[in-house]
Amino acid sequence: MLIDCNSCTARPAACEDCVMTVLLGPIDGELELDDSETQALDALADGGLVPPLRMVPMLDPRHVERASARGPEHRHRPDGREEAG
């Protein structure tokens, strides 16, 4: 998982209650977490010991344009294929 606080759309409103700020303070730049680190943070948050990750990454404008051009009737299935709604 790649954490980039500079591209988080929840910033600065959710920073106070984000696990990254609680554990590391403000992050300038990117931080990469492997699967075991992500699972550990999830376990701590599930146990109420730290707040959850609040990061909401910005969407790539190319994906937004493509999605709005198809309209709301198109959705993607978990396998990545498109389905009509």
GROMACS .gro file of C-alpha atoms in nm:
model
   85
    1MET     CA    1   0.000   0.000   0.000
    2LEU     CA    2   0.134   0.340  -0.094
    3ILE     CA    3   0.050   0.621   0.150
    4ASP     CA    4   0.083   0.972   0.009
    5CYS     CA    5  -0.064   1.230   0.244
    6ASN     CA    6  -0.003   1.503  -0.013
    7SER     CA    7  -0.254   1.342  -0.249
    8CYS     CA    8  -0.516   1.255   0.015
    9THR     CA    9  -0.850   1.426  -0.048
   10ALA     CA   10  -0.943   1.393   0.321
   11ARG     CA   11  -0.651   1.618   0.414
   12PRO     CA   12  -0.645   1.822   0.637
   13ALA     CA   13  -0.988   1.749   0.787
   14ALA     CA   14  -0.920   1.382   0.872
   15CYS     CA   15  -0.550   1.409   0.963
   16GLU     CA   16  -0.609   1.437   1.339
   17ASP     CA   17  -0.793   1.105   1.342
   18CYS     CA   18  -0.570   0.913   1.098
   19VAL     CA   19  -0.338   0.636   1.210
   20MET     CA   20  -0.049   0.779   1.007
   21THR     CA   21  -0.058   1.110   1.196
   22VAL     CA   22  -0.102   0.937   1.531
   23LEU     CA   23   0.193   0.701   1.483
   24LEU     CA   24   0.430   0.902   1.262
   25GLY     CA   25   0.320   1.264   1.270
   26PRO     CA   26   0.267   1.456   0.948
   27ILE     CA   27   0.415   1.275   0.648
   28ASP     CA   28   0.577   1.474   0.371
   29GLY     CA   29   0.600   1.252   0.067
   30GLU     CA   30   0.515   0.888   0.015
   31LEU     CA   31   0.538   0.591   0.249
   32GLU     CA   32   0.504   0.233   0.129
   33LEU     CA   33   0.358  -0.031   0.361
   34ASP     CA   34   0.379  -0.401   0.286
   35ASP     CA   35   0.091  -0.643   0.348
   36SER     CA   36   0.203  -0.741   0.699
   37GLU     CA   37   0.235  -0.375   0.803
   38THR     CA   38  -0.109  -0.298   0.662
   39GLN     CA   39  -0.257  -0.598   0.846
   40ALA     CA   40  -0.091  -0.487   1.169
   41LEU     CA   41  -0.238  -0.135   1.138
   42ASP     CA   42  -0.581  -0.286   1.064
   43ALA     CA   43  -0.555  -0.509   1.373
   44LEU     CA   44  -0.459  -0.215   1.594
   45ALA     CA   45  -0.747  -0.009   1.457
   46ASP     CA   46  -0.995  -0.298   1.491
   47GLY     CA   47  -0.888  -0.331   1.855
   48GLY     CA   48  -0.949   0.038   1.918
   49LEU     CA   49  -0.582   0.108   1.995
   50VAL     CA   50  -0.528   0.353   1.708
   51PRO     CA   51  -0.760   0.527   1.463
   52PRO     CA   52  -0.800   0.370   1.118
   53LEU     CA   53  -0.627   0.491   0.806
   54ARG     CA   54  -0.834   0.783   0.677
   55MET     CA   55  -0.654   0.828   0.345
   56VAL     CA   56  -0.879   0.893   0.047
   57PRO     CA   57  -0.660   0.904  -0.264
   58MET     CA   58  -0.736   1.145  -0.544
   59LEU     CA   59  -0.879   0.983  -0.854
   60ASP     CA   60  -0.683   0.996  -1.174
   61PRO     CA   61  -0.876   1.246  -1.392
   62ARG     CA   62  -0.857   1.002  -1.684
   63HIS     CA   63  -1.056   0.745  -1.484
   64VAL     CA   64  -1.316   1.002  -1.378
   65GLU     CA   65  -1.372   1.117  -1.736
   66ARG     CA   66  -1.406   0.758  -1.858
   67ALA     CA   67  -1.653   0.669  -1.582
   68SER     CA   68  -1.874   0.974  -1.636
   69ALA     CA   69  -1.876   0.918  -2.014
   70ARG     CA   70  -2.023   0.570  -1.960
   71GLY     CA   71  -2.290   0.702  -1.726
   72PRO     CA   72  -2.423   0.566  -1.396
   73GLU     CA   73  -2.563   0.247  -1.551
   74HIS     CA   74  -2.215   0.093  -1.585
   75ARG     CA   75  -2.040  -0.071  -1.294
   76HIS     CA   76  -1.736  -0.292  -1.262
   77ARG     CA   77  -1.757  -0.637  -1.113
   78PRO     CA   78  -1.493  -0.754  -0.863
   79ASP     CA   79  -1.320  -0.940  -1.147
   80GLY     CA   80  -1.274  -0.605  -1.329
   81ARG     CA   81  -1.528  -0.671  -1.604
   82GLU     CA   82  -1.797  -0.414  -1.669
   83GLU     CA   83  -2.162  -0.491  -1.604
   84ALA     CA   84  -2.472  -0.296  -1.707
   85GLY     CA   85  -2.698  -0.166  -1.430
   0.00000   0.00000   0.00000
